[in-house]
PDB file of C-alpha atoms in Angstrom:
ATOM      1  CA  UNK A   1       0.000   0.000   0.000  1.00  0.00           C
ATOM      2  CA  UNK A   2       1.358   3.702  -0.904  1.00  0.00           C
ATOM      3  CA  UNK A   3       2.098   6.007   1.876  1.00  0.00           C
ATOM      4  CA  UNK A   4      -0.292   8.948   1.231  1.00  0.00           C
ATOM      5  CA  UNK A   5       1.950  12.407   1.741  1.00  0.00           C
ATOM      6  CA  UNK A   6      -0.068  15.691   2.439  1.00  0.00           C
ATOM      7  CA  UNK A   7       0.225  18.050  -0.590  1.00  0.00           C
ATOM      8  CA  UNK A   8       1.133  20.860   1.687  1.00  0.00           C
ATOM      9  CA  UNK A   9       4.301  19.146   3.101  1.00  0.00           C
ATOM     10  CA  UNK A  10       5.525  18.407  -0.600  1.00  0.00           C
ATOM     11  CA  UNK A  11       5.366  22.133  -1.472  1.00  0.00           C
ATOM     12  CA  UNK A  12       7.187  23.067   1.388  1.00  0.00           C
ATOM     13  CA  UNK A  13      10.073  20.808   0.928  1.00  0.00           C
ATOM     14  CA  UNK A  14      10.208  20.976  -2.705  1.00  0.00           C
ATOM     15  CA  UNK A  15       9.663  24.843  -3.141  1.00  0.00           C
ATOM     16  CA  UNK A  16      11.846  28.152  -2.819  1.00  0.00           C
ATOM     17  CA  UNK A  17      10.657  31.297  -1.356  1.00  0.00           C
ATOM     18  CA  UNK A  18       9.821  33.472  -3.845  1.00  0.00           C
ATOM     19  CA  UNK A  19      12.145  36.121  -3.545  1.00  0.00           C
ATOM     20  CA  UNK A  20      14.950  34.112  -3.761  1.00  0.00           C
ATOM     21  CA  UNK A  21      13.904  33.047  -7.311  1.00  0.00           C
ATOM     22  CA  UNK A  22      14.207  36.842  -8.626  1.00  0.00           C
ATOM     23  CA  UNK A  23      17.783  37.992 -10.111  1.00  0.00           C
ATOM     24  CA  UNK A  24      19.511  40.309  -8.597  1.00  0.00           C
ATOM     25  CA  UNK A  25      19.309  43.869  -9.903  1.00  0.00           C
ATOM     26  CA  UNK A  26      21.431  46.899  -8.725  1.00  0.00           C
ATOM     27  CA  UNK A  27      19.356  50.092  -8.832  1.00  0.00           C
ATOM     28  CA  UNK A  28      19.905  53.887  -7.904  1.00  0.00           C
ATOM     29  CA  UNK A  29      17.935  55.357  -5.287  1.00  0.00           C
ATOM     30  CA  UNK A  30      15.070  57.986  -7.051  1.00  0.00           C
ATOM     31  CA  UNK A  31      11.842  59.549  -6.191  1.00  0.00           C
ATOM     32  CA  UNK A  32       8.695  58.756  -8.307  1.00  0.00           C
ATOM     33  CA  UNK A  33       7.278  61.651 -10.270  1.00  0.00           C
ATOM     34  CA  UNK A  34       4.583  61.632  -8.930  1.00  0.00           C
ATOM     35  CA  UNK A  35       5.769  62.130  -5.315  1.00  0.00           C
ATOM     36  CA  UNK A  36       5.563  65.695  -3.206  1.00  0.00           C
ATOM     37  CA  UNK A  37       8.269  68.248  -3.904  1.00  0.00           C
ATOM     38  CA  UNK A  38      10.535  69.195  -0.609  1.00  0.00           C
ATOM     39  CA  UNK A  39      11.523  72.659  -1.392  1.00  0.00           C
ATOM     40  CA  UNK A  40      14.223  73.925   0.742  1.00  0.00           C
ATOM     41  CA  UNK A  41      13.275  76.604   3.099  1.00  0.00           C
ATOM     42  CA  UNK A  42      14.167  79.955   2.002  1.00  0.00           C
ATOM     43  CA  UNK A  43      15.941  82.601   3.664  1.00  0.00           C
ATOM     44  CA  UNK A  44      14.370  84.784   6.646  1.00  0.00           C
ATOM     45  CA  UNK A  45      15.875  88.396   6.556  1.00  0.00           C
ATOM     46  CA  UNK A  46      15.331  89.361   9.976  1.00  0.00           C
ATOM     47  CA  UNK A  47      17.024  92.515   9.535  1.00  0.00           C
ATOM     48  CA  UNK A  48      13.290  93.410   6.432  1.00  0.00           C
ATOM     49  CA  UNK A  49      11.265  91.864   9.278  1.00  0.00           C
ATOM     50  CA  UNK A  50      12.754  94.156  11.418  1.00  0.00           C
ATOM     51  CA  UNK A  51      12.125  97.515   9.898  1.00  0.00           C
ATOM     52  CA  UNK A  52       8.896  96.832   9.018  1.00  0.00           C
ATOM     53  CA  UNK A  53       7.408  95.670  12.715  1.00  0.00           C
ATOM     54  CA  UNK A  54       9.554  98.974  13.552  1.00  0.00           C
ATOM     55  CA  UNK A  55       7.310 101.369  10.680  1.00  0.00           C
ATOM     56  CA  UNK A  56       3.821  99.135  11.850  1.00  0.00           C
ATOM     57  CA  UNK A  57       5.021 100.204  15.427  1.00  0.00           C
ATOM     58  CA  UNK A  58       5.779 103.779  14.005  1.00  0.00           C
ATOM     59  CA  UNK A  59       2.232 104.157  11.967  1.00  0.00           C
ATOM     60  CA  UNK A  60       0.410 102.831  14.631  1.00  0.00           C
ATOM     61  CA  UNK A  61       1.653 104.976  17.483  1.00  0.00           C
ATOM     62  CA  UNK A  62       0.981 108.256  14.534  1.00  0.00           C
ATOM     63  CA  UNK A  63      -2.525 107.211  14.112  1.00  0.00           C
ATOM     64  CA  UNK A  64      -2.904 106.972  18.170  1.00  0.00           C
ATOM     65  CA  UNK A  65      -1.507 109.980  18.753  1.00  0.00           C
ATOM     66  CA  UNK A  66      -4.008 111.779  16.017  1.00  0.00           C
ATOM     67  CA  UNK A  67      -7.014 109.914  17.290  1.00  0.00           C
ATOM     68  CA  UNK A  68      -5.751 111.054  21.097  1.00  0.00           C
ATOM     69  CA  UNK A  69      -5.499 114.753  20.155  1.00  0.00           C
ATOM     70  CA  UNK A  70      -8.786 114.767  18.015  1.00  0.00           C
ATOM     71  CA  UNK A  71     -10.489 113.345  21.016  1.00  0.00           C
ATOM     72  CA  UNK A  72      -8.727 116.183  23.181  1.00  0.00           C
ATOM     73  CA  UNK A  73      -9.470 118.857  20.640  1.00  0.00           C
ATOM     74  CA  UNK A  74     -13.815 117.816  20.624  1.00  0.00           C
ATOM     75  CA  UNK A  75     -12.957 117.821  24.797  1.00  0.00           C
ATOM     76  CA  UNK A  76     -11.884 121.175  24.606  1.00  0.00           C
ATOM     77  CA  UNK A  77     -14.676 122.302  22.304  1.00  0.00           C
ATOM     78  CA  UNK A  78     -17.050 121.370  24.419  1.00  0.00           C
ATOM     79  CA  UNK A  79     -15.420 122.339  27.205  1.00  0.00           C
ATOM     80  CA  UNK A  80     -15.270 125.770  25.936  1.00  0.00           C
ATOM     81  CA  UNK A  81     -18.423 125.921  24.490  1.00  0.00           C
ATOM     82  CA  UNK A  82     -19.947 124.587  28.278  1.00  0.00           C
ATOM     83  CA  UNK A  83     -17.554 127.936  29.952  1.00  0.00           C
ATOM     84  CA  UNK A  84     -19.742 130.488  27.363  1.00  0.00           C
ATOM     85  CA  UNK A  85     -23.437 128.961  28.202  1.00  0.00           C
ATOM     86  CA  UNK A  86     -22.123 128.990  31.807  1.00  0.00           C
ATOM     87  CA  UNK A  87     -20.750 132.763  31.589  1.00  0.00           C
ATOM     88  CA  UNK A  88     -24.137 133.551  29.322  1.00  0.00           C
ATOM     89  CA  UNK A  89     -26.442 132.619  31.895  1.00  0.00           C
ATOM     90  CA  UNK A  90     -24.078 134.033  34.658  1.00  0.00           C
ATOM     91  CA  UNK A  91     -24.543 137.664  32.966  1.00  0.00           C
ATOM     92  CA  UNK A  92     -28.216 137.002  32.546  1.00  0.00           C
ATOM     93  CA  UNK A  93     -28.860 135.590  36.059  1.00  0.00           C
ATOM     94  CA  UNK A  94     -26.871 139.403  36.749  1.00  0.00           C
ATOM     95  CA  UNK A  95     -29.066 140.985  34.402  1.00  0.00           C
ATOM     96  CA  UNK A  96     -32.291 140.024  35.800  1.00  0.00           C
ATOM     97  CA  UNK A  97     -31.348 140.548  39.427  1.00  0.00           C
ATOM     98  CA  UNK A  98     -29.957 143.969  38.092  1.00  0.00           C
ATOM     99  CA  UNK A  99     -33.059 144.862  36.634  1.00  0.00           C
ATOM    100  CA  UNK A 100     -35.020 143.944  39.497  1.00  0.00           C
ATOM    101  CA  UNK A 101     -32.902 145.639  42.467  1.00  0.00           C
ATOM    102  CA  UNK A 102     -32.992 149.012  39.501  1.00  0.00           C
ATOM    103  CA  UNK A 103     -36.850 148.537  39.797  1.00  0.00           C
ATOM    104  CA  UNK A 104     -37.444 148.576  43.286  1.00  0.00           C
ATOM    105  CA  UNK A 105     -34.995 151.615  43.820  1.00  0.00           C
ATOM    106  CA  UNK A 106     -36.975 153.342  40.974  1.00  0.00           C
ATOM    107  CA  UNK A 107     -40.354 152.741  42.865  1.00  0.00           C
ATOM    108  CA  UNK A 108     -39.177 153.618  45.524  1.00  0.00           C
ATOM    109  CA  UNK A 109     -37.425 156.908  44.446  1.00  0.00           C
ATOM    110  CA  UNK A 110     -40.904 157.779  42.450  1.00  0.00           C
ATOM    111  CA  UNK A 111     -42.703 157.249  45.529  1.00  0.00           C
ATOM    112  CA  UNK A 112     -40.478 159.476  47.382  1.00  0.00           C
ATOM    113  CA  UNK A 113     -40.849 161.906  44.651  1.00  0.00           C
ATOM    114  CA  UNK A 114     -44.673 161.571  44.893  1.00  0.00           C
ATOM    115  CA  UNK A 115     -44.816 162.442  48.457  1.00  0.00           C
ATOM    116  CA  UNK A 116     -41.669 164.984  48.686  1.00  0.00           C
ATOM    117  CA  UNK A 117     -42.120 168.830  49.204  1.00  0.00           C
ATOM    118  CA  UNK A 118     -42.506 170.134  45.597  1.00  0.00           C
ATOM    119  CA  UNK A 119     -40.803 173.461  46.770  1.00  0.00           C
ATOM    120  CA  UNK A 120     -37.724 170.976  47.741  1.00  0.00           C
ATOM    121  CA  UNK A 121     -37.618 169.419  44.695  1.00  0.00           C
ATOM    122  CA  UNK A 122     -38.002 172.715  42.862  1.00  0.00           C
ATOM    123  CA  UNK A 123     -35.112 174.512  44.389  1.00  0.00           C
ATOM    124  CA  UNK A 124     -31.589 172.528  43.431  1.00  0.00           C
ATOM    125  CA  UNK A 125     -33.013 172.544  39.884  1.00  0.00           C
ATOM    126  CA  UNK A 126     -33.919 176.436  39.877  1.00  0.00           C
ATOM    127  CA  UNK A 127     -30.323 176.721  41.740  1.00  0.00           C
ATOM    128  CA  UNK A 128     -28.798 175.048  38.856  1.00  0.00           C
ATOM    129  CA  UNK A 129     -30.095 176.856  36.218  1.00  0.00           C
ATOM    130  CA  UNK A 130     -29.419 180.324  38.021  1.00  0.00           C
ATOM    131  CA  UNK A 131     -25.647 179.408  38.280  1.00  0.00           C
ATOM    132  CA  UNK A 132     -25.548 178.251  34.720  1.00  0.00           C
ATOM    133  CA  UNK A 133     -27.388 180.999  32.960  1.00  0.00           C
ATOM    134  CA  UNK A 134     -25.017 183.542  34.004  1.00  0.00           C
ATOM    135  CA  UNK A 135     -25.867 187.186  34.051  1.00  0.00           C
ATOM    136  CA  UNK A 136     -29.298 186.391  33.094  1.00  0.00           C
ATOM    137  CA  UNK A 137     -31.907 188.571  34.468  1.00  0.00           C
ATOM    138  CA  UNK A 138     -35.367 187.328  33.260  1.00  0.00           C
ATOM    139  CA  UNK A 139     -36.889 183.580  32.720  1.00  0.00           C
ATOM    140  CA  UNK A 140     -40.085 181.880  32.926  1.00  0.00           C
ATOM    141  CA  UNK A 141     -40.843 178.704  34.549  1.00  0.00           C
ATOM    142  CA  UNK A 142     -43.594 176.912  33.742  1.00  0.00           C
ATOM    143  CA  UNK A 143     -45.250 174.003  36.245  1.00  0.00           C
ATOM    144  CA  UNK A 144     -48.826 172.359  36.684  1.00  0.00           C
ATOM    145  CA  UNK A 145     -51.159 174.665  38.178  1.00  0.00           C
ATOM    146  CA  UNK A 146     -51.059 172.337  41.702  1.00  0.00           C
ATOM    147  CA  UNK A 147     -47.621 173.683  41.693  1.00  0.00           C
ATOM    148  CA  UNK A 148     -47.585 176.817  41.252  1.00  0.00           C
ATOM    149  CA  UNK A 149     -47.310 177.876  45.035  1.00  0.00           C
ATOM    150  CA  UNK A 150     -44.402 175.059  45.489  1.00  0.00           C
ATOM    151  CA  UNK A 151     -42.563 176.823  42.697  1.00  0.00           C
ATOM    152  CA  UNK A 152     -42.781 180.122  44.137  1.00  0.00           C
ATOM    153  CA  UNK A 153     -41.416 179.159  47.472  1.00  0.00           C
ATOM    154  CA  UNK A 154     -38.908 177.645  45.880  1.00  0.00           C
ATOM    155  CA  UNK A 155     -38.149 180.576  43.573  1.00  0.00           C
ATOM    156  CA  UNK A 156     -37.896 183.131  46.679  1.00  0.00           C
ATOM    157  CA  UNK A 157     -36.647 186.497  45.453  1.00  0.00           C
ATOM    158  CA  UNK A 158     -35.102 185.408  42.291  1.00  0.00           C
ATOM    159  CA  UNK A 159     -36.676 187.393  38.830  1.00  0.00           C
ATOM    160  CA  UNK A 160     -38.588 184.141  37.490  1.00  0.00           C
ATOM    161  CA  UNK A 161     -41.942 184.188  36.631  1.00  0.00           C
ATOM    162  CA  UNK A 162     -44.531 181.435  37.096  1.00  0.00           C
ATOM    163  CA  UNK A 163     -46.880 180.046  34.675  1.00  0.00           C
ATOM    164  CA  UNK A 164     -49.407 177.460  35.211  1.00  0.00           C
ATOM    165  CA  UNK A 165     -49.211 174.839  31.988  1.00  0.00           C
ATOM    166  CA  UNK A 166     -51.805 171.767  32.805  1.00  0.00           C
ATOM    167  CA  UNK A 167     -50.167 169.816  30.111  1.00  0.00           C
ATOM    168  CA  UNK A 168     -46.985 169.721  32.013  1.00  0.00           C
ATOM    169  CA  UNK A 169     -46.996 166.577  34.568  1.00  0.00           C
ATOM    170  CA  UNK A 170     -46.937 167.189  38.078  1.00  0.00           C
ATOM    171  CA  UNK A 171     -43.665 167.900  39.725  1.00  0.00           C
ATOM    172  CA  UNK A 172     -41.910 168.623  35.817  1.00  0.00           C
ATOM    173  CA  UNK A 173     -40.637 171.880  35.043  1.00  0.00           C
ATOM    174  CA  UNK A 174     -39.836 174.042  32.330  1.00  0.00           C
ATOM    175  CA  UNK A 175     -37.013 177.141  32.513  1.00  0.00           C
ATOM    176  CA  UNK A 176     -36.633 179.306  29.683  1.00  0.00           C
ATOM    177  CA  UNK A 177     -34.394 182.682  29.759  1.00  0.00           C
ATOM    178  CA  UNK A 178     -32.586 184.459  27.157  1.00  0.00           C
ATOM    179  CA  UNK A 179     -29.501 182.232  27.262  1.00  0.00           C
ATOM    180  CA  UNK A 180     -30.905 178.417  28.805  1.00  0.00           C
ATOM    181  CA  UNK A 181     -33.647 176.896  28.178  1.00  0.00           C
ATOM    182  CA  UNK A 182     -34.094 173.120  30.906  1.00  0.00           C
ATOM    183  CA  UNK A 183     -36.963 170.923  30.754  1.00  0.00           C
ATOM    184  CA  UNK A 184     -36.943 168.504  34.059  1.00  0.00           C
ATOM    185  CA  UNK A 185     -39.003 165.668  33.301  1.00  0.00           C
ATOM    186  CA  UNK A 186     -38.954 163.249  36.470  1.00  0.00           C
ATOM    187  CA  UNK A 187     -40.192 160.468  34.214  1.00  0.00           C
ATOM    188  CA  UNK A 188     -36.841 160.933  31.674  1.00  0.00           C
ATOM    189  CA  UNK A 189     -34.716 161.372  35.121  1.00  0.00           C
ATOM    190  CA  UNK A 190     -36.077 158.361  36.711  1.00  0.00           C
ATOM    191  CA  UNK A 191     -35.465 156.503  33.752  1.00  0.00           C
ATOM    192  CA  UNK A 192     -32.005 157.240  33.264  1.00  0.00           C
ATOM    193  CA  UNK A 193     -31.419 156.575  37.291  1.00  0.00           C
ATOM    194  CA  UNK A 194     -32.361 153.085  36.697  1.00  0.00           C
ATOM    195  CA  UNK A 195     -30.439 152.204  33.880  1.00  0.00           C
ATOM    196  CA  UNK A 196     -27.506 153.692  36.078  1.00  0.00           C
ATOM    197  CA  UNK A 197     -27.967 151.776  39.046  1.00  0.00           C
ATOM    198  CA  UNK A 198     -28.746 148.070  36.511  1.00  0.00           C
ATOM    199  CA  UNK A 199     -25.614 149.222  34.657  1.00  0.00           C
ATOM    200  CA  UNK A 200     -23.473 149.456  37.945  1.00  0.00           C
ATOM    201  CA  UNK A 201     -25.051 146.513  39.999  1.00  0.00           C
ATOM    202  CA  UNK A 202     -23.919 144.212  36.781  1.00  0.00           C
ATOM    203  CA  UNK A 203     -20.266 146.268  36.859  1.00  0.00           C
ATOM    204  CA  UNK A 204     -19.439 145.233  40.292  1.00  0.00           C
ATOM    205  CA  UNK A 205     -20.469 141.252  39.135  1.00  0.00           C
ATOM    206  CA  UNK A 206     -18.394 140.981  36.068  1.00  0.00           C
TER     207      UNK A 206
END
């Protein structure tokens, strides 16, 4: 009877492996085609990269120092523009209490005048008008008939004459001579006294 032998154990013992059955060939190292490129890194010139971080530094430290000073220069607007409304209603504050201090010393310098002795008001004006008239010997003065005794008092022996004129205002008078002629209107008076005293009350707050 024949020995059966398993067809795996003949192949093993009867075969070569099947590198060992190639020749030989001696080749030179290469790189496919088709393989990435390795470029060679280029040079850094630190001494480029240098200068420009230094002119980024320098630009950006420019454009800081405009958009600082344009913020300062709207500050300082404003600032200034804050000052003048302050200062405007400052003077107008002044103003008003000016106006209103003129207006009480106005009432009550008319109500003085109101109740005063005509013939005590009369006489610094008459005085007045005697010294500056000179060498003049004849003038009229002319009152409303409610003071025509006042004015005569106050005239005393001086050569005036008195005429009653009902369209002059109480406590006015009119002096007319060859040389000066002086209207007193206590309405014109007053009104100049009060701008006086508003102009000086804002004076001493400036």
């Amino acid at each position: 009877m024949t020995d059966v032998v398993p067809l795996f154990a003949t192949l093993k013992s009867s075969t070569h492996a099947f590198a060992d059955t190639l020749p030989a060939m001696p080749m030179t190292a290469g790189t496919s085609p088709w393989s990435p490129k390795l470029e060679a890194p280029s040079g850094i010139d630190e001494a480029a990269m240098r200068a420009e971080l230094e002119t980024a530094k320098r630009e950006a430290t420019e454009q800081g120092r405009a958009a600082g000073m344009a913020e300062t220069d709207a500050m300082r607007a404003r600032l200034k523009k804050l000052i003048t409304e302050l200062e405007h209603t400052r003077e107008a504050r002044t103003e008003r209490f000016a106006e209103a201090i003129a207006d009480a010393a106005i009432a009550a310098i008319e109500a003085w005048v109101g109740s005063y002795d005509r013939a005590a008001l009369f006489q610094p004006i008459i005085r007045g008008w005697i010294a500056a008239a000179g060498d003049a010997t004849a003038a009229t003065a002319r009152v409303n008939p409610a003071d025509t005794a006042a004015m005569k008092t106050a005239i005393g022996d001086a050569p005036i004459k008195i005429e009653a004129d009902p369209k002059i205002a109480a406590g006015d008078l009119q002096l007319s001579g060859d040389s000066l002629d002086t209207t007193h209107v206590w309405r014109d008076r007053l009104r100049e006294l009060r701008e006086a005293i508003a102009t000086a009350i804002e004076s001493d707050h400036k």
